[in-house]
PDB file of C-alpha atoms and ligand atoms in Angstrom:
ATOM      1  CA  MET A 907       0.116   0.253   0.216  1.00  0.00           C
ATOM      2  CA  SER A 908       0.935   3.642  -1.044  1.00  0.00           C
ATOM      3  CA  GLN A 909       2.489   5.727   2.067  1.00  0.00           C
ATOM      4  CA  VAL A 910       0.135   8.824   2.972  1.00  0.00           C
ATOM      5  CA  THR A 911       1.618  11.474   5.180  1.00  0.00           C
ATOM      6  CA  VAL A 912       0.120  13.988   7.118  1.00  0.00           C
ATOM      7  CA  VAL A 913       2.465  17.202   6.530  1.00  0.00           C
ATOM      8  CA  ASN A 914       1.223  18.249  10.420  1.00  0.00           C
ATOM      9  CA  HIS A 915       3.647  21.590  10.312  1.00  0.00           C
ATOM     10  CA  PRO A 916       2.128  24.524  12.334  1.00  0.00           C
ATOM     11  CA  LEU A 917       2.813  26.561   9.310  1.00  0.00           C
ATOM     12  CA  VAL A 918       1.103  24.276   7.325  1.00  0.00           C
ATOM     13  CA  GLN A 919      -1.580  23.972   9.707  1.00  0.00           C
ATOM     14  CA  HIS A 920      -2.226  27.574   9.897  1.00  0.00           C
ATOM     15  CA  LYS A 921      -2.698  28.409   7.204  1.00  0.00           C
ATOM     16  CA  LEU A 922      -5.315  25.540   6.183  1.00  0.00           C
ATOM     17  CA  THR A 923      -7.068  26.631   9.114  1.00  0.00           C
ATOM     18  CA  ARG A 924      -7.985  30.429   8.465  1.00  0.00           C
ATOM     19  CA  MET A 925      -9.129  28.258   4.658  1.00  0.00           C
ATOM     20  CA  ARG A 926     -11.966  26.397   5.844  1.00  0.00           C
ATOM     21  CA  ASP A 927     -12.956  29.664   8.223  1.00  0.00           C
ATOM     22  CA  LYS A 928     -16.060  30.693   6.000  1.00  0.00           C
ATOM     23  CA  THR A 929     -15.157  34.460   6.268  1.00  0.00           C
ATOM     24  CA  THR A 930     -11.866  34.578   4.812  1.00  0.00           C
ATOM     25  CA  SER A 931     -12.156  36.379   1.745  1.00  0.00           C
ATOM     26  CA  THR A 932     -11.281  34.835  -2.529  1.00  0.00           C
ATOM     27  CA  LYS A 933      -8.358  37.528  -2.633  1.00  0.00           C
ATOM     28  CA  THR A 934      -7.207  35.666   1.018  1.00  0.00           C
ATOM     29  CA  PHE A 935      -7.747  32.520   0.354  1.00  0.00           C
ATOM     30  CA  ARG A 936      -6.155  32.505  -2.839  1.00  0.00           C
ATOM     31  CA  ALA A 937      -2.959  33.950  -1.385  1.00  0.00           C
ATOM     32  CA  LEU A 938      -3.375  30.894   1.815  1.00  0.00           C
ATOM     33  CA  MET A 939      -4.913  28.525  -1.267  1.00  0.00           C
ATOM     34  CA  ARG A 940      -0.864  30.039  -3.560  1.00  0.00           C
ATOM     35  CA  GLU A 941       1.284  29.450   0.294  1.00  0.00           C
ATOM     36  CA  THR A 942      -0.202  26.470   1.432  1.00  0.00           C
ATOM     37  CA  ALA A 943       0.834  24.648  -1.981  1.00  0.00           C
ATOM     38  CA  THR A 944       4.218  25.802  -1.963  1.00  0.00           C
ATOM     39  CA  LEU A 945       5.266  24.452   1.737  1.00  0.00           C
ATOM     40  CA  LEU A 946       3.738  21.287   1.048  1.00  0.00           C
ATOM     41  CA  CYS A 947       5.604  21.199  -2.306  1.00  0.00           C
ATOM     42  CA  TYR A 948       8.693  21.083  -0.433  1.00  0.00           C
ATOM     43  CA  GLU A 949       8.053  18.404   1.712  1.00  0.00           C
ATOM     44  CA  VAL A 950       6.161  16.460  -1.519  1.00  0.00           C
ATOM     45  CA  THR A 951      10.512  16.724  -3.190  1.00  0.00           C
ATOM     46  CA  ARG A 952      11.963  16.801   0.355  1.00  0.00           C
ATOM     47  CA  ASP A 953      13.959  12.902  -1.462  1.00  0.00           C
ATOM     48  CA  LEU A 954      14.843  13.620  -5.057  1.00  0.00           C
ATOM     49  CA  PRO A 955      17.666  12.940  -6.501  1.00  0.00           C
ATOM     50  CA  MET A 956      20.987  14.350  -6.390  1.00  0.00           C
ATOM     51  CA  ASP A 957      23.607  15.362  -8.804  1.00  0.00           C
ATOM     52  CA  GLN A 958      26.741  16.749  -7.543  1.00  0.00           C
ATOM     53  CA  VAL A 959      29.388  19.221  -9.128  1.00  0.00           C
ATOM     54  CA  GLU A 960      31.912  20.821  -9.249  1.00  0.00           C
ATOM     55  CA  ILE A 961      31.353  24.720  -9.143  1.00  0.00           C
ATOM     56  CA  GLU A 962      33.902  27.887  -7.972  1.00  0.00           C
ATOM     57  CA  THR A 963      32.618  30.630  -5.842  1.00  0.00           C
ATOM     58  CA  PRO A 964      33.883  33.644  -6.009  1.00  0.00           C
ATOM     59  CA  VAL A 965      36.268  32.297  -2.419  1.00  0.00           C
ATOM     60  CA  ALA A 966      37.053  29.225  -4.408  1.00  0.00           C
ATOM     61  CA  LYS A 967      36.847  25.815  -5.363  1.00  0.00           C
ATOM     62  CA  ALA A 968      33.951  23.793  -4.286  1.00  0.00           C
ATOM     63  CA  SER A 969      31.403  20.022  -4.642  1.00  0.00           C
ATOM     64  CA  ALA A 970      28.068  20.536  -4.489  1.00  0.00           C
ATOM     65  CA  TYR A 971      24.709  19.488  -4.844  1.00  0.00           C
ATOM     66  CA  GLU A 972      22.302  20.188  -7.455  1.00  0.00           C
ATOM     67  CA  ILE A 973      18.932  18.196  -8.208  1.00  0.00           C
ATOM     68  CA  GLY A 974      18.573  15.482 -10.890  1.00  0.00           C
ATOM     69  CA  GLY A 975      17.507  13.891 -13.367  1.00  0.00           C
ATOM     70  CA  LYS A 976      14.513  14.981 -15.461  1.00  0.00           C
ATOM     71  CA  LYS A 977      13.056  18.296 -15.051  1.00  0.00           C
ATOM     72  CA  LEU A 978       9.313  17.041 -12.555  1.00  0.00           C
ATOM     73  CA  VAL A 979       5.819  17.775 -13.770  1.00  0.00           C
ATOM     74  CA  PHE A 980       3.349  19.236 -11.747  1.00  0.00           C
ATOM     75  CA  ALA A 981      -0.529  17.620 -12.667  1.00  0.00           C
ATOM     76  CA  PRO A 982      -2.914  20.116 -11.751  1.00  0.00           C
ATOM     77  CA  ILE A 983      -6.187  18.533 -11.915  1.00  0.00           C
ATOM     78  CA  LEU A 984      -8.667  21.725 -13.863  1.00  0.00           C
ATOM     79  CA  ARG A 985     -10.154  23.902 -12.297  1.00  0.00           C
ATOM     80  CA  ALA A 986      -8.920  23.794  -7.871  1.00  0.00           C
ATOM     81  CA  GLY A 987      -5.479  22.214  -8.038  1.00  0.00           C
ATOM     82  CA  LEU A 988      -4.333  25.718 -10.533  1.00  0.00           C
ATOM     83  CA  GLY A 989      -4.465  27.705  -7.728  1.00  0.00           C
ATOM     84  CA  MET A 990      -2.216  24.730  -6.045  1.00  0.00           C
ATOM     85  CA  CYS A 991       0.096  24.615  -9.070  1.00  0.00           C
ATOM     86  CA  GLU A 992       0.733  28.371  -8.725  1.00  0.00           C
ATOM     87  CA  GLY A 993       2.207  27.804  -5.662  1.00  0.00           C
ATOM     88  CA  MET A 994       4.103  24.689  -5.781  1.00  0.00           C
ATOM     89  CA  LEU A 995       5.970  26.454  -9.614  1.00  0.00           C
ATOM     90  CA  ASP A 996       6.241  29.546  -7.472  1.00  0.00           C
ATOM     91  CA  LEU A 997       8.728  26.567  -5.821  1.00  0.00           C
ATOM     92  CA  VAL A 998       9.766  24.776  -8.942  1.00  0.00           C
ATOM     93  CA  PRO A 999      10.495  27.471 -11.636  1.00  0.00           C
ATOM     94  CA  SER A1000      11.321  24.766 -14.682  1.00  0.00           C
ATOM     95  CA  ALA A1001       9.159  22.110 -13.979  1.00  0.00           C
ATOM     96  CA  ARG A1002       6.968  21.457 -16.667  1.00  0.00           C
ATOM     97  CA  VAL A1003       2.581  21.388 -15.938  1.00  0.00           C
ATOM     98  CA  ALA A1004       0.294  18.705 -17.373  1.00  0.00           C
ATOM     99  CA  HIS A1005      -3.724  20.077 -17.479  1.00  0.00           C
ATOM    100  CA  ILE A1006      -5.824  17.173 -16.183  1.00  0.00           C
ATOM    101  CA  GLY A1007      -9.863  18.598 -16.925  1.00  0.00           C
ATOM    102  CA  LEU A1008     -12.301  17.283 -14.952  1.00  0.00           C
ATOM    103  CA  TYR A1009     -15.294  17.153 -13.647  1.00  0.00           C
ATOM    104  CA  ARG A1010     -18.090  15.918 -11.473  1.00  0.00           C
ATOM    105  CA  ASP A1011     -20.898  14.244 -12.594  1.00  0.00           C
ATOM    106  CA  HIS A1012     -23.129  15.798  -9.538  1.00  0.00           C
ATOM    107  CA  GLU A1013     -25.844  12.048  -9.684  1.00  0.00           C
ATOM    108  CA  THR A1014     -22.482  10.250  -9.988  1.00  0.00           C
ATOM    109  CA  LEU A1015     -20.019  11.709  -8.157  1.00  0.00           C
ATOM    110  CA  GLU A1016     -17.667   9.845 -11.316  1.00  0.00           C
ATOM    111  CA  ALA A1017     -15.150  11.632 -12.706  1.00  0.00           C
ATOM    112  CA  ILE A1018     -15.826  12.900 -17.132  1.00  0.00           C
ATOM    113  CA  GLU A1019     -12.859  14.118 -18.084  1.00  0.00           C
ATOM    114  CA  TYR A1020     -13.244  17.277 -21.075  1.00  0.00           C
ATOM    115  CA  TYR A1021      -9.335  18.274 -21.439  1.00  0.00           C
ATOM    116  CA  PHE A1022      -5.917  16.276 -21.166  1.00  0.00           C
ATOM    117  CA  LYS A1023      -2.268  18.002 -22.255  1.00  0.00           C
ATOM    118  CA  ALA A1024       0.535  16.984 -20.826  1.00  0.00           C
ATOM    119  CA  PRO A1025       4.069  17.470 -22.237  1.00  0.00           C
ATOM    120  CA  GLU A1026       5.070  15.152 -25.192  1.00  0.00           C
ATOM    121  CA  ASP A1027       7.794  13.465 -23.168  1.00  0.00           C
ATOM    122  CA  ILE A1028       5.844  12.476 -19.986  1.00  0.00           C
ATOM    123  CA  SER A1029       6.168   9.456 -19.480  1.00  0.00           C
ATOM    124  CA  GLY A1030      10.178   9.748 -18.159  1.00  0.00           C
ATOM    125  CA  ARG A1031       9.680  12.165 -15.634  1.00  0.00           C
ATOM    126  CA  LEU A1032       8.591  12.256 -11.965  1.00  0.00           C
ATOM    127  CA  THR A1033       5.148  14.061 -11.385  1.00  0.00           C
ATOM    128  CA  ILE A1034       2.250  15.012  -9.067  1.00  0.00           C
ATOM    129  CA  VAL A1035      -0.271  15.542  -9.703  1.00  0.00           C
ATOM    130  CA  VAL A1036      -1.867  18.456  -8.186  1.00  0.00           C
ATOM    131  CA  ASP A1037      -5.656  18.482  -6.157  1.00  0.00           C
ATOM    132  CA  PRO A1038      -6.662  20.503  -3.340  1.00  0.00           C
ATOM    133  CA  MET A1039      -9.788  19.007  -2.112  1.00  0.00           C
ATOM    134  CA  LEU A1040      -9.356  13.891  -2.007  1.00  0.00           C
ATOM    135  CA  ALA A1041     -12.868  13.758  -1.328  1.00  0.00           C
ATOM    136  CA  THR A1042     -14.344  10.980  -3.130  1.00  0.00           C
ATOM    137  CA  GLY A1043     -10.773   9.870  -4.631  1.00  0.00           C
ATOM    138  CA  HIS A1044     -12.501   9.660  -8.187  1.00  0.00           C
ATOM    139  CA  SER A1045     -11.150  13.075  -9.814  1.00  0.00           C
ATOM    140  CA  ALA A1046      -7.297  11.684  -8.869  1.00  0.00           C
ATOM    141  CA  ILE A1047      -7.712   8.037 -10.288  1.00  0.00           C
ATOM    142  CA  ALA A1048      -8.911   9.002 -13.036  1.00  0.00           C
ATOM    143  CA  ALA A1049      -5.902  11.410 -13.517  1.00  0.00           C
ATOM    144  CA  ILE A1050      -3.488   8.596 -12.696  1.00  0.00           C
ATOM    145  CA  ALA A1051      -4.883   6.815 -15.148  1.00  0.00           C
ATOM    146  CA  ARG A1052      -5.002   8.202 -17.335  1.00  0.00           C
ATOM    147  CA  LEU A1053      -1.373   9.496 -16.872  1.00  0.00           C
ATOM    148  CA  LYS A1054      -0.075   6.086 -17.177  1.00  0.00           C
ATOM    149  CA  HIS A1055      -1.816   5.238 -19.436  1.00  0.00           C
ATOM    150  CA  TYR A1056       0.792   7.394 -21.193  1.00  0.00           C
ATOM    151  CA  GLY A1057       3.265   5.888 -19.192  1.00  0.00           C
ATOM    152  CA  VAL A1058       4.019   7.748 -16.901  1.00  0.00           C
ATOM    153  CA  THR A1059       5.678   5.072 -13.641  1.00  0.00           C
ATOM    154  CA  ASN A1060       6.925   7.890 -10.976  1.00  0.00           C
ATOM    155  CA  LEU A1061       3.467   9.087  -9.735  1.00  0.00           C
ATOM    156  CA  ARG A1062       2.827  10.825  -6.610  1.00  0.00           C
ATOM    157  CA  PHE A1063       0.000  13.029  -5.362  1.00  0.00           C
ATOM    158  CA  VAL A1064      -0.641  16.457  -3.428  1.00  0.00           C
ATOM    159  CA  CYS A1065      -3.785  17.725  -1.555  1.00  0.00           C
ATOM    160  CA  LEU A1066      -4.403  20.413   0.709  1.00  0.00           C
ATOM    161  CA  LEU A1067      -7.439  17.853   3.152  1.00  0.00           C
ATOM    162  CA  ALA A1068      -8.586  15.137   2.162  1.00  0.00           C
ATOM    163  CA  ALA A1069     -10.954  12.475   3.475  1.00  0.00           C
ATOM    164  CA  GLN A1070     -10.264   9.321   4.675  1.00  0.00           C
ATOM    165  CA  ALA A1071     -13.182   7.672   2.091  1.00  0.00           C
ATOM    166  CA  GLY A1072     -10.664   8.795  -0.843  1.00  0.00           C
ATOM    167  CA  VAL A1073      -7.908   8.466   0.825  1.00  0.00           C
ATOM    168  CA  ASP A1074      -9.334   3.903   0.898  1.00  0.00           C
ATOM    169  CA  ALA A1075     -10.147   4.585  -2.805  1.00  0.00           C
ATOM    170  CA  LEU A1076      -6.419   5.929  -3.905  1.00  0.00           C
ATOM    171  CA  ARG A1077      -4.553   4.052  -2.548  1.00  0.00           C
ATOM    172  CA  GLU A1078      -6.114   0.850  -3.641  1.00  0.00           C
ATOM    173  CA  ALA A1079      -6.590   2.139  -6.984  1.00  0.00           C
ATOM    174  CA  HIS A1080      -3.198   2.759  -6.877  1.00  0.00           C
ATOM    175  CA  PRO A1081      -1.182   1.272  -4.294  1.00  0.00           C
ATOM    176  CA  ASP A1082       2.552   2.671  -6.032  1.00  0.00           C
ATOM    177  CA  VAL A1083       1.423   6.253  -5.413  1.00  0.00           C
ATOM    178  CA  PRO A1084       2.645   8.025  -2.118  1.00  0.00           C
ATOM    179  CA  ILE A1085       0.321  11.302  -0.850  1.00  0.00           C
ATOM    180  CA  TRP A1086       0.570  14.104   0.657  1.00  0.00           C
ATOM    181  CA  THR A1087      -2.127  16.526   2.492  1.00  0.00           C
ATOM    182  CA  ALA A1088      -2.435  18.829   5.195  1.00  0.00           C
ATOM    183  CA  ALA A1089      -5.076  16.893   7.223  1.00  0.00           C
ATOM    184  CA  ILE A1090      -7.032  13.843   6.578  1.00  0.00           C
ATOM    185  CA  ASP A1091     -10.878  14.620   7.374  1.00  0.00           C
ATOM    186  CA  GLU A1092     -13.410  12.464   9.380  1.00  0.00           C
ATOM    187  CA  LYS A1093     -16.955  12.115   6.280  1.00  0.00           C
ATOM    188  CA  LEU A1094     -17.446  12.696   3.329  1.00  0.00           C
ATOM    189  CA  ASN A1095     -21.833  14.484   3.237  1.00  0.00           C
ATOM    190  CA  GLU A1096     -24.349  13.139   0.683  1.00  0.00           C
ATOM    191  CA  HIS A1097     -22.883  15.877  -1.861  1.00  0.00           C
ATOM    192  CA  GLY A1098     -19.910  14.092  -2.011  1.00  0.00           C
ATOM    193  CA  TYR A1099     -17.852  16.950   0.191  1.00  0.00           C
ATOM    194  CA  ILE A1100     -16.103  16.950   2.758  1.00  0.00           C
ATOM    195  CA  VAL A1101     -16.156  17.809   5.990  1.00  0.00           C
ATOM    196  CA  PRO A1102     -15.771  19.228   8.013  1.00  0.00           C
ATOM    197  CA  GLY A1103     -13.500  20.672   5.067  1.00  0.00           C
ATOM    198  CA  LEU A1104     -13.228  24.277   3.377  1.00  0.00           C
ATOM    199  CA  GLY A1105     -16.701  24.396   0.905  1.00  0.00           C
ATOM    200  CA  ASP A1106     -15.978  23.766  -2.774  1.00  0.00           C
ATOM    201  CA  ALA A1107     -12.077  24.708  -3.375  1.00  0.00           C
ATOM    202  CA  GLY A1108     -13.286  25.853  -6.423  1.00  0.00           C
ATOM    203  CA  ASP A1109     -15.661  28.364  -5.403  1.00  0.00           C
ATOM    204  CA  ARG A1110     -12.839  29.790  -3.609  1.00  0.00           C
ATOM    205  CA  THR A1111     -10.236  30.548  -5.297  1.00  0.00           C
ATOM    206  CA  PHE A1112     -11.781  31.782  -8.817  1.00  0.00           C
ATOM    207  CA  GLY A1113     -15.109  33.584  -6.556  1.00  0.00           C
ATOM    208  CA  THR A1114     -17.873  31.561  -8.824  1.00  0.00           C
ATOM    209  CA  ARG A1115     -20.251  31.386  -5.209  1.00  0.00           C
TER     210      ARG A1115
HETATM  211  N1  URA B 119     -14.732  19.932  -4.047  1.00  0.00           N
HETATM  212  C1  URA B 119     -14.202  20.280  -3.510  1.00  0.00           C
HETATM  213  O1  URA B 119     -14.570  21.592  -3.916  1.00  0.00           O
HETATM  214  N2  URA B 119     -14.615  20.104  -1.924  1.00  0.00           N
HETATM  215  C2  URA B 119     -14.721  19.136  -1.274  1.00  0.00           C
HETATM  216  O2  URA B 119     -15.356  19.543  -0.028  1.00  0.00           O
HETATM  217  C3  URA B 119     -14.907  18.279  -2.754  1.00  0.00           C
HETATM  218  C4  URA B 119     -15.096  17.412  -3.536  1.00  0.00           C
END
């Protein structure tokens, strides 16, 4: 079974609390989403492979480290994943981006794909799937299946908030994909929303409701 990491850093928890609060404005919510994603990105990339390189400082020659291998891919699930992706790109500006458009059928809660655009050479790259809310797990499972279809084998999933049901479903469908989240909430309501959660992450990021 895949590993699940709950990032309980005080800064992450504080910002998440502000995001949960329904009185937080769209402007502040969007800024917090970006900042929290940067902090989560720091954790998700903690064990990236490094190369040793020889450089010259203003003082002396030195042996130092840099990130090795091919550039990362961030794969935001549209549209809420976009807000998180911005914060991850702040930290890794040379990463490539694969956009995956999925919407939830309101009756069945199934994920329906309407857009997919990824780097042509994505198969050899570490790909980090980004979606703030891991609720039923349907979108994450579908997005990862699509990436695997294109030959991606090295995958990670990062979200802001998860429901235990979503974590269980994702781990069962893709046991090879480790998960990072700031918190795991108690349950889902009858509409598939995380409880207590923070509401609709897309609406709160883009001010659409
Ligand atoms: N998507 C959201 O934006 N919020 C939830 O609580 C569940 C899914």
